Each structure stands twice: as structure tokens, then as C-alpha cells.
PDB file of C-alpha atoms and ligand atoms in Angstrom:
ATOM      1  CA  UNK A  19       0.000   0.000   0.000  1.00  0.00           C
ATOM      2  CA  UNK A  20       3.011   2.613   0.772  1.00  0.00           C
ATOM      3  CA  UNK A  21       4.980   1.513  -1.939  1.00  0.00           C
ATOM      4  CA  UNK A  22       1.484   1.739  -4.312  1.00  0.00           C
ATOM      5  CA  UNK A  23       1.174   5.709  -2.758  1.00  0.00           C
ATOM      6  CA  UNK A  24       4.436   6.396  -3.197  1.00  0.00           C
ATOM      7  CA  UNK A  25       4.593   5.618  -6.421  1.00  0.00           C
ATOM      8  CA  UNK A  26       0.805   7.213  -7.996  1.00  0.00           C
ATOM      9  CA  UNK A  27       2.201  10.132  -6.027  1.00  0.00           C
ATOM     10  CA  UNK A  28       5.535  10.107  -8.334  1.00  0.00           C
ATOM     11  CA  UNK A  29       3.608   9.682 -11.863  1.00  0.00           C
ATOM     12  CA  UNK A  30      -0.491  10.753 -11.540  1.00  0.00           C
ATOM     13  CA  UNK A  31      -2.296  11.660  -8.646  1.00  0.00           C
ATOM     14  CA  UNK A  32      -5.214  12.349 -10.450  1.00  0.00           C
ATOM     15  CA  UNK A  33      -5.381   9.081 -11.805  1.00  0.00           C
ATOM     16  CA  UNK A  34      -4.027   7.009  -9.343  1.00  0.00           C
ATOM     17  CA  UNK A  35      -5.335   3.617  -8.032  1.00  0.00           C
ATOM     18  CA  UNK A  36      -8.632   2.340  -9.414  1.00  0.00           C
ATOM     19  CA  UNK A  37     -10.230   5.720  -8.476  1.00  0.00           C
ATOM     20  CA  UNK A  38     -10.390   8.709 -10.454  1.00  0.00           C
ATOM     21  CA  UNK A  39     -10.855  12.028  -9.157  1.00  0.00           C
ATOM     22  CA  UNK A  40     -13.653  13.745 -10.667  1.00  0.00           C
ATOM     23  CA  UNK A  41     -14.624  17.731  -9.744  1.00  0.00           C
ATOM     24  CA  UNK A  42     -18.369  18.735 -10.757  1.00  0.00           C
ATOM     25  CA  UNK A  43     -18.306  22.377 -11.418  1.00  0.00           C
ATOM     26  CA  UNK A  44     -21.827  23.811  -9.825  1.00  0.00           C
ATOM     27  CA  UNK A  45     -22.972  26.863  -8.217  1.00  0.00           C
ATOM     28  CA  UNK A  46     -25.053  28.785 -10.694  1.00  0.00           C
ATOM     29  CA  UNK A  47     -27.461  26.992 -13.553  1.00  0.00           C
ATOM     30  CA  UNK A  48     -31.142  27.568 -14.392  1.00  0.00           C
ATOM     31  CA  UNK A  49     -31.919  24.287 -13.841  1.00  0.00           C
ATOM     32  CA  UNK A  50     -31.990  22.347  -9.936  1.00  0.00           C
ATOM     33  CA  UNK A  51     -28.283  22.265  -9.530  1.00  0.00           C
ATOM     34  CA  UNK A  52     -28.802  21.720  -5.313  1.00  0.00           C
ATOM     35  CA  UNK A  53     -30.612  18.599  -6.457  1.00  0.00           C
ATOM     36  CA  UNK A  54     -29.007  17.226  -9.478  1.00  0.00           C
ATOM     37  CA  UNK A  55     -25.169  17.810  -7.962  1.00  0.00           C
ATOM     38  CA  UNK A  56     -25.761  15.101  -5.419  1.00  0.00           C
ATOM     39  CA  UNK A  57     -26.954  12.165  -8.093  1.00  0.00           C
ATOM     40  CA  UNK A  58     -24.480  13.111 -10.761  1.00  0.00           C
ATOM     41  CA  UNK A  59     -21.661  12.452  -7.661  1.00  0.00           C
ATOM     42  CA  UNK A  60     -23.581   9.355  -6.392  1.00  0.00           C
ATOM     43  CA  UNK A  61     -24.137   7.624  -9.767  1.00  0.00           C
ATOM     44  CA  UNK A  62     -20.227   8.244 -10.549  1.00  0.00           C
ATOM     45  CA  UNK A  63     -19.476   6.560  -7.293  1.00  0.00           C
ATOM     46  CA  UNK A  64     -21.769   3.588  -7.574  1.00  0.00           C
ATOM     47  CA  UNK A  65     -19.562   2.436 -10.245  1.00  0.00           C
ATOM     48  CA  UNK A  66     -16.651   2.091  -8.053  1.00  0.00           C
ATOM     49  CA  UNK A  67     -14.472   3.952 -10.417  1.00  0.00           C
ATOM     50  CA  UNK A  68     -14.602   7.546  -9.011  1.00  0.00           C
ATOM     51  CA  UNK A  69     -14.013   9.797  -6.057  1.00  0.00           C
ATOM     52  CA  UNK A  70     -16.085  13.166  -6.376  1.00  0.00           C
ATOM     53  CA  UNK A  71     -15.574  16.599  -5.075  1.00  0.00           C
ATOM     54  CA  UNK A  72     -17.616  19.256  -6.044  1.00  0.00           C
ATOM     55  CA  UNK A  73     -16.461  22.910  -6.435  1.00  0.00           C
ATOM     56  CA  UNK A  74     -19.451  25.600  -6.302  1.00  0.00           C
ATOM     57  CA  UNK A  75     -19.070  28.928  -7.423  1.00  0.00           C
ATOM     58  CA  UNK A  76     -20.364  32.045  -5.598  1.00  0.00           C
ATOM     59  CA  UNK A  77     -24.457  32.996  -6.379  1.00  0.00           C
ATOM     60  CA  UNK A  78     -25.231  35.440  -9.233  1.00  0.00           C
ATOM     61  CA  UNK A  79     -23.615  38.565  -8.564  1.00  0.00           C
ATOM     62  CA  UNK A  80     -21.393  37.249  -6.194  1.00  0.00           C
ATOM     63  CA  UNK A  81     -17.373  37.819  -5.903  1.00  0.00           C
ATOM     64  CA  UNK A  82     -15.926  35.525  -8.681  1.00  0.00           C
ATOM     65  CA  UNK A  83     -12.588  36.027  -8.125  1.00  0.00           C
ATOM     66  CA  UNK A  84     -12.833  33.639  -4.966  1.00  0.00           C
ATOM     67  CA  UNK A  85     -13.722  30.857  -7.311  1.00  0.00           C
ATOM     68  CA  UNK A  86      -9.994  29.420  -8.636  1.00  0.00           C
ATOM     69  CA  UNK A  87     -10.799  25.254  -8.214  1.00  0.00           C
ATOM     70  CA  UNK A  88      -6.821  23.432  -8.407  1.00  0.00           C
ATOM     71  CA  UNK A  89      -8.109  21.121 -11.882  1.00  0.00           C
ATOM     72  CA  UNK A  90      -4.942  19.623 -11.950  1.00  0.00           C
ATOM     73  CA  UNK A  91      -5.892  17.423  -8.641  1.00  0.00           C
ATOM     74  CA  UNK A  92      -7.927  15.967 -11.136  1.00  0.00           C
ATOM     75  CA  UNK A  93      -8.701  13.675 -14.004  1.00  0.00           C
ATOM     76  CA  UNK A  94     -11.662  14.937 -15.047  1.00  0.00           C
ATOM     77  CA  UNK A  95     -14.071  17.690 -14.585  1.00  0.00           C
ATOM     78  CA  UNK A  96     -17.988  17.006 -15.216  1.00  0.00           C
ATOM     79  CA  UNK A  97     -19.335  20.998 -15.746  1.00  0.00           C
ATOM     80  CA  UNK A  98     -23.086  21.028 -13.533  1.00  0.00           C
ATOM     81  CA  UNK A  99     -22.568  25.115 -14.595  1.00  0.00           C
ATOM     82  CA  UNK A 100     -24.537  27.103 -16.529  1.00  0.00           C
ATOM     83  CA  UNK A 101     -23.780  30.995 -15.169  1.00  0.00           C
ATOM     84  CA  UNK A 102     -22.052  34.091 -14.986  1.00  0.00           C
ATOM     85  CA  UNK A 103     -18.553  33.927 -16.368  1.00  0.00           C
ATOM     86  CA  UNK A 104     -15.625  32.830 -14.553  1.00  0.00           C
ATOM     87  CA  UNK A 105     -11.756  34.881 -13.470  1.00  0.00           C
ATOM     88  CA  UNK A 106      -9.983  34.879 -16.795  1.00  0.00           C
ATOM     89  CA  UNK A 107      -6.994  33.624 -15.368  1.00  0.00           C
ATOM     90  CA  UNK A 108      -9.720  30.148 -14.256  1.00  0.00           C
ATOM     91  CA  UNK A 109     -10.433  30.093 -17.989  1.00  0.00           C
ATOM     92  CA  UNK A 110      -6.987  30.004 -18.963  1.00  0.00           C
ATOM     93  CA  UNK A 111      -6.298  27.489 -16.604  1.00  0.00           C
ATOM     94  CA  UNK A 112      -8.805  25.066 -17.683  1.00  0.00           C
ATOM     95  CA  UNK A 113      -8.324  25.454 -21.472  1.00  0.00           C
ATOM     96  CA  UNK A 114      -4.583  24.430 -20.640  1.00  0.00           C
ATOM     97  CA  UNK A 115      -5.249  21.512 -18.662  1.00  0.00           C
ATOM     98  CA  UNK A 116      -8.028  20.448 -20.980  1.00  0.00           C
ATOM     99  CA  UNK A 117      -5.439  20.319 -23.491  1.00  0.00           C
ATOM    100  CA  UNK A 118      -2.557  19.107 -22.254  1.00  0.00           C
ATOM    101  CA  UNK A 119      -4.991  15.776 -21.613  1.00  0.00           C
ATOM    102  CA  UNK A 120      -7.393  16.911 -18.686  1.00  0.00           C
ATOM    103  CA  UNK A 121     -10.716  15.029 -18.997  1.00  0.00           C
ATOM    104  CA  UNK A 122     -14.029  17.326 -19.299  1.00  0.00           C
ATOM    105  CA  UNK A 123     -18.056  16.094 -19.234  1.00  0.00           C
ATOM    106  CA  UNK A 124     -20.668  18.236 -20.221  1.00  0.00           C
ATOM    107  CA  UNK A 125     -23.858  17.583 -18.360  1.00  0.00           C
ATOM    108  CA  UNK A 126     -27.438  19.610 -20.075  1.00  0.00           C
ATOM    109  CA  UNK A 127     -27.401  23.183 -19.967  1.00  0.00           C
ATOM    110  CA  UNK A 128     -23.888  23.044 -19.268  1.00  0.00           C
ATOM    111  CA  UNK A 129     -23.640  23.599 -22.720  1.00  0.00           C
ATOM    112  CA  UNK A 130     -25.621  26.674 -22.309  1.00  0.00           C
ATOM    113  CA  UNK A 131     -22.597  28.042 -20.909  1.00  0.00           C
ATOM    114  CA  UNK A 132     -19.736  30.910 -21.652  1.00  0.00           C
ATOM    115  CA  UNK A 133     -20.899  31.811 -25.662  1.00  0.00           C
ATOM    116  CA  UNK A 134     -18.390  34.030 -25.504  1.00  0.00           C
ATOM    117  CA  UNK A 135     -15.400  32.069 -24.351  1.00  0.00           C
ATOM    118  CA  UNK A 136     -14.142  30.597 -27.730  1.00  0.00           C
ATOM    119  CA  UNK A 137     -12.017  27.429 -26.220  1.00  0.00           C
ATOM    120  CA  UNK A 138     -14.848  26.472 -23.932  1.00  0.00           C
ATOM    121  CA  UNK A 139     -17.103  26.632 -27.479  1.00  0.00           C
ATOM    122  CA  UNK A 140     -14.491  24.310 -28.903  1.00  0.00           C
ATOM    123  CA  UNK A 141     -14.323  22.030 -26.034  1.00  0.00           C
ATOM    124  CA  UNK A 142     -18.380  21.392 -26.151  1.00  0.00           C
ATOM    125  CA  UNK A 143     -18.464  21.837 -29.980  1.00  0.00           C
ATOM    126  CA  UNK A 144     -21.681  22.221 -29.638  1.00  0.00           C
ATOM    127  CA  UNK A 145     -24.452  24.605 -27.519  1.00  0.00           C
ATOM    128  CA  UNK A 146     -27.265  26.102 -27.286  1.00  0.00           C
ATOM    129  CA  UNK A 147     -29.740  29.548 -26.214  1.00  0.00           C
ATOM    130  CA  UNK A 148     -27.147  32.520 -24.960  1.00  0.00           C
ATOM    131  CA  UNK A 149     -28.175  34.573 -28.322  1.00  0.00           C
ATOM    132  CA  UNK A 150     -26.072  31.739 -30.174  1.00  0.00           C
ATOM    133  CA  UNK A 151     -27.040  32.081 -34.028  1.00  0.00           C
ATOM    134  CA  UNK A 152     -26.089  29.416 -36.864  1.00  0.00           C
ATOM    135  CA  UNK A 153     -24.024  29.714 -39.751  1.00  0.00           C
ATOM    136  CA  UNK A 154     -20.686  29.516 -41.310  1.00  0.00           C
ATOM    137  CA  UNK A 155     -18.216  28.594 -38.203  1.00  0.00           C
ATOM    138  CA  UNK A 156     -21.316  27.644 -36.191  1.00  0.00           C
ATOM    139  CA  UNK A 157     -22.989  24.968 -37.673  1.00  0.00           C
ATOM    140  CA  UNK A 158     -25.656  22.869 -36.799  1.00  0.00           C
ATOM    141  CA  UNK A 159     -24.441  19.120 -36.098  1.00  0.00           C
ATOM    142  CA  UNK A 160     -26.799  16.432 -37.408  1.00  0.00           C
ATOM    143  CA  UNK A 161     -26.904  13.011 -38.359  1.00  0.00           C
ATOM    144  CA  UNK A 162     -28.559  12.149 -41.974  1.00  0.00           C
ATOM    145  CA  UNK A 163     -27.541   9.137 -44.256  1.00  0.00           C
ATOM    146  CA  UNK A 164     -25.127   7.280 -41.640  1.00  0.00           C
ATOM    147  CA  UNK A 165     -23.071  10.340 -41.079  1.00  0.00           C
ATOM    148  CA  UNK A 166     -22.232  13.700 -39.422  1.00  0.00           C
ATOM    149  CA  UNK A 167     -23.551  16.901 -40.862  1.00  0.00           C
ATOM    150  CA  UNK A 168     -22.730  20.616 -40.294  1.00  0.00           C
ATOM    151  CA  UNK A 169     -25.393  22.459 -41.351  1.00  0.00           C
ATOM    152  CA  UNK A 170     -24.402  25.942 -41.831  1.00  0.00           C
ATOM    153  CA  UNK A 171     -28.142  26.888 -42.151  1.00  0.00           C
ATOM    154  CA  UNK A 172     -28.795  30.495 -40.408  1.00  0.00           C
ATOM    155  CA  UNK A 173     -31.077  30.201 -37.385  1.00  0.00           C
ATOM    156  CA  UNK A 174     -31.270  30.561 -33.753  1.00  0.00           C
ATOM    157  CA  UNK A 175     -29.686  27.812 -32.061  1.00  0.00           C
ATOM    158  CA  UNK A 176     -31.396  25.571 -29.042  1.00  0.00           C
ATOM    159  CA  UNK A 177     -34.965  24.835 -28.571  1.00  0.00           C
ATOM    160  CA  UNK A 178     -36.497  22.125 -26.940  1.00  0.00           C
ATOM    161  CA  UNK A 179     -40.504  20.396 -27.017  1.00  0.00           C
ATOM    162  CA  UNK A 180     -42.109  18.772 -23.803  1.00  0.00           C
ATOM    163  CA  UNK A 181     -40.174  16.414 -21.688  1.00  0.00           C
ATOM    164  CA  UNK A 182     -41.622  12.746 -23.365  1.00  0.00           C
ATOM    165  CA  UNK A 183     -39.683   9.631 -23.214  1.00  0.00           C
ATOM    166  CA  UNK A 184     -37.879   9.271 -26.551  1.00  0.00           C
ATOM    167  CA  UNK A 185     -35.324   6.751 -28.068  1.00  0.00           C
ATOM    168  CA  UNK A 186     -31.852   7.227 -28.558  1.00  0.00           C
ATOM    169  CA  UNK A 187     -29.856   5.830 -31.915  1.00  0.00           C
ATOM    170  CA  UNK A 188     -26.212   4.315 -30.685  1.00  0.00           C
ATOM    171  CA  UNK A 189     -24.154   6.134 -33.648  1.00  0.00           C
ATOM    172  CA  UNK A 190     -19.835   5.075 -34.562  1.00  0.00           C
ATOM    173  CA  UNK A 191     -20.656   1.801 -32.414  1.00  0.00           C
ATOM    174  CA  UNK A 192     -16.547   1.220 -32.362  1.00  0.00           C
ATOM    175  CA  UNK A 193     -16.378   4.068 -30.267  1.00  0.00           C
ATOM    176  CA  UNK A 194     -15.379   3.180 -26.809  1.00  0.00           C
ATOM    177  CA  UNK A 195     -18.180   4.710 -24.857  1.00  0.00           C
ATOM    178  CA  UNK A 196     -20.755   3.165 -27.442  1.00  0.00           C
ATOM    179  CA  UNK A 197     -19.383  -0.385 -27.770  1.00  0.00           C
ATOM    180  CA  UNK A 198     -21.896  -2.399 -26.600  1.00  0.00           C
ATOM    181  CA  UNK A 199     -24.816  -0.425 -26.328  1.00  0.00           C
ATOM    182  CA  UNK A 200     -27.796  -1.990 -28.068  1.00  0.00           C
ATOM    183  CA  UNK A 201     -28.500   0.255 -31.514  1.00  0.00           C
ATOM    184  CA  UNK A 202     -31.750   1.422 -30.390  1.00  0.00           C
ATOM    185  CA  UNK A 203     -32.920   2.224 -26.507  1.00  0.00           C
ATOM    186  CA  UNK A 204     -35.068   4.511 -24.819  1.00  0.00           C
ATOM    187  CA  UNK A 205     -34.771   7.301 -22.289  1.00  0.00           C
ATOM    188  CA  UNK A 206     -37.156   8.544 -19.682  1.00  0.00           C
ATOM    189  CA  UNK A 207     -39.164  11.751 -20.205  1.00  0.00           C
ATOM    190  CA  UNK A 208     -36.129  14.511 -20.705  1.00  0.00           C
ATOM    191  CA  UNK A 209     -35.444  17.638 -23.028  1.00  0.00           C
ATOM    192  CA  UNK A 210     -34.544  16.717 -26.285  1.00  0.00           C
ATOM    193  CA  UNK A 211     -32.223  19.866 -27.443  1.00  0.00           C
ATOM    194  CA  UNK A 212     -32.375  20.772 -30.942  1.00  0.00           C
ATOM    195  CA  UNK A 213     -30.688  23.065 -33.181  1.00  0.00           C
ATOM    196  CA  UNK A 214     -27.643  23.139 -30.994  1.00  0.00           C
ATOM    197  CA  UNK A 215     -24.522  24.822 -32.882  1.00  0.00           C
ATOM    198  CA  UNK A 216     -20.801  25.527 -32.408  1.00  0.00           C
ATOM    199  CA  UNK A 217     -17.510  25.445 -33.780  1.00  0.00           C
ATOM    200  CA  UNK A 218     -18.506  21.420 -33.674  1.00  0.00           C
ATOM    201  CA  UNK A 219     -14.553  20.562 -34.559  1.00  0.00           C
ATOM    202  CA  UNK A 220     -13.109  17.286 -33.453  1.00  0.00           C
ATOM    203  CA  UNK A 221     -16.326  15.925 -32.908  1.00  0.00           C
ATOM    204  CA  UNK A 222     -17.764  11.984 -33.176  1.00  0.00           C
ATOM    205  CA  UNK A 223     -21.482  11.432 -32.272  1.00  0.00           C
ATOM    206  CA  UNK A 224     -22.496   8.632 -30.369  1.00  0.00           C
ATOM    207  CA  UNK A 225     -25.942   9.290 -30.209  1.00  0.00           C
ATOM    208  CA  UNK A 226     -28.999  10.783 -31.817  1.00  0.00           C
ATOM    209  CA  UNK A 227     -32.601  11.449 -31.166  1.00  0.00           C
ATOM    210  CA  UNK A 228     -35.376  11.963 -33.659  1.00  0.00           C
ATOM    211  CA  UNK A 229     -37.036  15.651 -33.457  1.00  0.00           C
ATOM    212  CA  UNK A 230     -40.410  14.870 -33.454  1.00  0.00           C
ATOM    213  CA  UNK A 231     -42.224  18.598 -35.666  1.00  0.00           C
ATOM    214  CA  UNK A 232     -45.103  17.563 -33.815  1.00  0.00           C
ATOM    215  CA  UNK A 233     -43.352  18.444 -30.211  1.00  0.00           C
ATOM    216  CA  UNK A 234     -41.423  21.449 -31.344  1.00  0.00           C
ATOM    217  CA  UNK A 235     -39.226  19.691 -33.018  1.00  0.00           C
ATOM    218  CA  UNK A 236     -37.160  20.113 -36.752  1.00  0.00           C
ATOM    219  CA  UNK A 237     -37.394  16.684 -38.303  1.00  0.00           C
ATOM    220  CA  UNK A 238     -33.782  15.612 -37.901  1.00  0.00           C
ATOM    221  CA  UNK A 239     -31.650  13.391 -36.322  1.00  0.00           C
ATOM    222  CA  UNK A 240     -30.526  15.504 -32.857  1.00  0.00           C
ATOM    223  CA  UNK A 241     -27.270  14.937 -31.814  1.00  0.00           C
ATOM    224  CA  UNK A 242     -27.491  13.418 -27.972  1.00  0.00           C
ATOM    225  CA  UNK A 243     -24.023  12.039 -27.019  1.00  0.00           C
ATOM    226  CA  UNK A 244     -20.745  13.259 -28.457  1.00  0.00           C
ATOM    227  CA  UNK A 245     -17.273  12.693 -28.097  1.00  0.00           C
ATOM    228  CA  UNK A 246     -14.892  16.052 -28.439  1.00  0.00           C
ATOM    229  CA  UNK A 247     -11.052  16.187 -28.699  1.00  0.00           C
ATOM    230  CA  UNK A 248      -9.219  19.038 -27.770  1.00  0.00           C
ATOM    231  CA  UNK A 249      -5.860  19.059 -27.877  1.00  0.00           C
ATOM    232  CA  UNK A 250      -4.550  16.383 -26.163  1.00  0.00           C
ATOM    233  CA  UNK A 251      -7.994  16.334 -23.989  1.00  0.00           C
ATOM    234  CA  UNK A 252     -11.212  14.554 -24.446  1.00  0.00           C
ATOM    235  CA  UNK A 253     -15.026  15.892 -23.822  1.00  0.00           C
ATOM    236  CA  UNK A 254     -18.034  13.651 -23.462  1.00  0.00           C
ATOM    237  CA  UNK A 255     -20.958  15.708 -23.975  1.00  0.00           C
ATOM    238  CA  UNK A 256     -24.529  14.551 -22.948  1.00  0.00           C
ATOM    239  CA  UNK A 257     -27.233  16.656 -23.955  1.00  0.00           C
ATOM    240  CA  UNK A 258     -30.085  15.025 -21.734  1.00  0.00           C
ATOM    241  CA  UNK A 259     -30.380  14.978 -17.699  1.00  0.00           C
ATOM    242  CA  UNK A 260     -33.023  17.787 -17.371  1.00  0.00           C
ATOM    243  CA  UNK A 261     -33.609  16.986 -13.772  1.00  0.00           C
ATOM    244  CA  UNK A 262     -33.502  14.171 -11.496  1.00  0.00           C
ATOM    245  CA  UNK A 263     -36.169  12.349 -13.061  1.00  0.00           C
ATOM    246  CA  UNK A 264     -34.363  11.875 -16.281  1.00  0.00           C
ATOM    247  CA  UNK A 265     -30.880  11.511 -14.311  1.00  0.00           C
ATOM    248  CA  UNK A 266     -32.783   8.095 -12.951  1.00  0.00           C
ATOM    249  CA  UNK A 267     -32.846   6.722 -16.494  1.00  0.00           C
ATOM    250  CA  UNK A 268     -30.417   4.266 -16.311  1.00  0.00           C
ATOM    251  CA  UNK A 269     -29.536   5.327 -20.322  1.00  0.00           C
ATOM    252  CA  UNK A 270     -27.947   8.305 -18.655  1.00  0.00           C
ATOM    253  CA  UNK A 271     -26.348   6.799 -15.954  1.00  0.00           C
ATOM    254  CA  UNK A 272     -24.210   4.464 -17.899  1.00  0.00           C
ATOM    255  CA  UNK A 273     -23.448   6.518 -20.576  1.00  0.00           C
ATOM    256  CA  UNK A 274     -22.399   9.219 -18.161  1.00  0.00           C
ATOM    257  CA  UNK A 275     -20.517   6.592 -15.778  1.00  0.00           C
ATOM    258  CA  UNK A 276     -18.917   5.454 -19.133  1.00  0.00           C
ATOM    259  CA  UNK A 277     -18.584   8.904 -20.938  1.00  0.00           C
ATOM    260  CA  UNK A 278     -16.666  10.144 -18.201  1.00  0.00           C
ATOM    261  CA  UNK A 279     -14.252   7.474 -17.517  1.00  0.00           C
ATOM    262  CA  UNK A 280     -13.157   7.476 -21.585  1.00  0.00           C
ATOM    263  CA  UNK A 281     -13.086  11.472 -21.023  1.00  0.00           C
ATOM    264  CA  UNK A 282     -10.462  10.731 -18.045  1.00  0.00           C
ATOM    265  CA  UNK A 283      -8.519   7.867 -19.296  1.00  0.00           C
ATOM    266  CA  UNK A 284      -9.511   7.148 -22.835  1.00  0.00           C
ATOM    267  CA  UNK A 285     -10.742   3.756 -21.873  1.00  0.00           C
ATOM    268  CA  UNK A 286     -13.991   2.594 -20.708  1.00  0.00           C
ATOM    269  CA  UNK A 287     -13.922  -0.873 -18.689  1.00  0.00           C
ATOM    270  CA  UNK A 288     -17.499  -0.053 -17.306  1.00  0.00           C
ATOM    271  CA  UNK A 289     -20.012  -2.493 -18.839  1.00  0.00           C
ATOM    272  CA  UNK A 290     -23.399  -2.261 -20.385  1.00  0.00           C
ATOM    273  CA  UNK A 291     -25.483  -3.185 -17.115  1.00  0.00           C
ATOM    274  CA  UNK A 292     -28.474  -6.224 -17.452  1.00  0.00           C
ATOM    275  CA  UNK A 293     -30.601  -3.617 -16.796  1.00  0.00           C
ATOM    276  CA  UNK A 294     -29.683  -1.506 -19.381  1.00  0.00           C
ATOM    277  CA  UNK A 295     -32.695   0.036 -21.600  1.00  0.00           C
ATOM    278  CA  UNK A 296     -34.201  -1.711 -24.628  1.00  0.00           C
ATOM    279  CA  UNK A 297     -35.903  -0.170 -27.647  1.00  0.00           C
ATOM    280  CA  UNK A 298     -39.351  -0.660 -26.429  1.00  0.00           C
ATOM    281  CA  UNK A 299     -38.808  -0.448 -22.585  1.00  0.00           C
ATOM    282  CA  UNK A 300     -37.664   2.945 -20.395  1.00  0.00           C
ATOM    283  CA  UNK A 301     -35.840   1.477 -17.735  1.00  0.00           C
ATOM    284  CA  UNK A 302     -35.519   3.490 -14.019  1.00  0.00           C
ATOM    285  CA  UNK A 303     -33.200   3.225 -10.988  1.00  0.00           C
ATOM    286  CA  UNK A 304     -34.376   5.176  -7.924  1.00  0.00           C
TER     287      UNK A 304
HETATM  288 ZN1   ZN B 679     -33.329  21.584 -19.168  1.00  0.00          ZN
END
């Protein structure tokens, strides 16, 4: 056990052992942060892979400059944030350990977050409300015909119909996070963003949704999982986990469990659970 500390204290702390320090970024979002915090940090745990601190930011209008989390303690950083902006000298931090190989998830309206911060754009590739506006350098990412599309189409960018259970297309099945998954499953009743657009560089979708025009939707496949690289850093972006009802869908749990440990260590040794969702079947943990 010394000789095991010793040594994950000479090469990576962040990634030493079997446990892998995550830090969820909360403190300001317009959706139940106080609530959802707590089961993102338990459902990492559950898998036995991760140890979870959480770094909150001060309330709207509060004194940002106390906010300077150490990322480098870490292997990966799940963003729970959707607020005012951070210190510039924070931003500048992440973006460099993001690319020198920091790990980054992407929970919801975290990708709501920081329009005007360019890297933090190229980290998420993709995002949504904010004033954010399509077109040449901020496409639209869809899936038609078995492949990515950027759509450079001009248009406002994020919308959303009524939380409904929908299904969710596995897309590049090699992909470590989607090996496994069946090709078709569903999730419980959630947002399903459309429109979303960004510098989308670097990016691999994993999976889509169907926009249904009769639920305020555009007719195309929505992109719902993605992988990002940037730099020597990986994203996983998930677009659903409204609230804690939709966080129970054990679609999202996995894929988040599994998202983030590829985003961390560009492997994923979690499995597809028995009770993982079918096509025709939502399936719930409590
Ligand atoms: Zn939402």
C-alpha cells in the first residue's frame, strides 16, 4: 500500500489507483443544480471507479474572483454550470489543462454556458440559447444518411418540445463509450435539445434522437451524445439529464458513468449493465 502511494504520487495523482478524481463544477445553472449535484456524484461513485468533489461557485452577482478550483488534482471535470462567467486567469487554466490531456463532461445546460469564451465553445463543440445564431463557423451538427452533418443553415440555435420519453440511436458503435450499447434504446421523459450549434470541430457522435415537428421539433436526427477532442484532452458531452427524473434513467447513468471514464482515461472498462434500456422499454433506478 506505501509503496502503491508512493509511487501514484511520483507519476499521476489524479489518476491514481482504481479511483479517479472527478470535480463537478456547480454553483449557478437555471436548472436544480442543489438537487441534481448530489446524483451526478452518487451515480459516478456507484460504479466504483470515481471519487467526487464538487467545487461551487459564488451565487449570481457574487465575488468571482474567490472561485480558482486546483483542476490539476484531477482527471476529469464534469461541468453542472450554466452561469455568470468565470476569473480569466480560471479560464486560462482550464483550457490548458483540458489540453494538455485533462478530462471534461458536459452535463445539459452546461452547454448553455460561456458563448463568448471561444475554447470552452471548442471544447463542447456544440451549444445552445445565450443569443447563439447558426451559420458559417457555427454549424448545426446532425446526423442524416449514416453520417455527421454541419449544417451551416442560419437560425437561432437551441430549442427544446415537452419532456416525453424518446429513443436514442447508438451512432460510430466502435467508439469506446458506445461499444456495446444496443443500436436502439429509450430514455425517460427529458429535453430533447435541438438546433444546438458551435464550432462542432473534433467531434464523433455517439448518439442521436429523432425531433419529433409535432413536439417542437425540426425533423432531424438531434445529436445526444458526443465525443470532443481538444488538444490532447477529451469531452463527453450529454445533452439530456433535465432533472432528477431523467438523471434516474439508467440510459444516462451508464453513458455518463462510461462517458466520463473514456473522457479521463480514454478507456472505458465499465459495462453495459443487465438492466440496461431496450428499444421498447424505459428502464428506471431510484
Ligand atoms: Zn433543461
Amino acid at each position: 500500500m506505501f509503496l502503491r502511494t508512493a509511487v501514484c504520487f511520483l507519476i499521476a495523482a489524479a489518476t491514481c489507483g482504481a479511483q479517479i478524481r472527478v470535480l463537478i463544477v456547480d454553483g449557478q445553472n437555471n436548472h436544480a443544480w442543489q438537487q441534481t449535484t448530489p446524483v451526478l456524484k452518487k451515480m459516478l461513485e456507484d460504479s466504483g471507479k470515481f471519487t467526487v468533489d464538487v467545487a461551487t461557485t459564488p451565487p449570481k452577482g457574487g465575488d468571482m474572483s474567490t472561485f480558482h478550483p486546483d483542476f490539476s488534482a484531477y482527471a476529469l471535470v464534469l461541468s453542472n454550470y450554466n452561469g455568470e462567467a468565470w476569473p480569466d486567469d480560471v479560464n486560462r487554466a482550464f483550457e490548458s489543462w483540458v489540453k494538455q490531456g485533462g478530462g471534461f463532461a458536459v452535463v445539459h445546460a452546461a452547454d448553455n454556458a460561456f458563448r463568448k469564451w471561444g475554447s470552452y465553445q471548442e471544447m463542447t463543440a456544440v451549444g445552445g440559447w445565450g443569443g447563439r445564431q447558426s451559420g458559417p463557423g457555427t454549424p448545426m451538427a446532425r446526423w442524416r444518411d449514416g453520417a455527421l452533418v454541419l449544417d451551416t443553415k442560419e437560425g437561432r440555435c437551441g430549442q427544446h418540445g415537452a419532456r416525453e420519453p424518446f429513443a436514442i440511436t447508438t451512432r460510430n458503435p466502435e467508439h469506446p463509450i458506445a461499444k456495446g450499447l444496443p443500436t436502439i434504446w429509450m430514455h425517460a421523459a427529458d429535453e430533447l435539445y435541438n438546433s444546438l450549434c458551435g464550432p462542432a470541430r473534433e467531434l464523433t457522435i455517439l448518439g442521436t434522437a429523432f425531433s419529433d415537428p409535432e413536439n417542437r421539433g425540426t425533423g432531424e436526427q438531434e445529436p445526444m451524445l458526443m465525443a470532443i477532442r481538444y488538444g490532447k484532452g477529451r469531452v463527453f458531452h450529454i445533452t439530456l439529464g433535465h432533472d432528477v427524473a431523467a438523471m434516474q434513467s439508467v440510459g444516462f447513468i451508464v453513458t455518463l458513468q462510461r462517458g466520463a471514464e473514456w473522457a479521463a482515461t480514454g478507456r472505458v472498462t465499465i459495462p453495459v449493465p443487465a438492466d440496461f434500456p431496450i428499444a421498447i422499454e424505459i428502464r428506471l433506478r431510484q
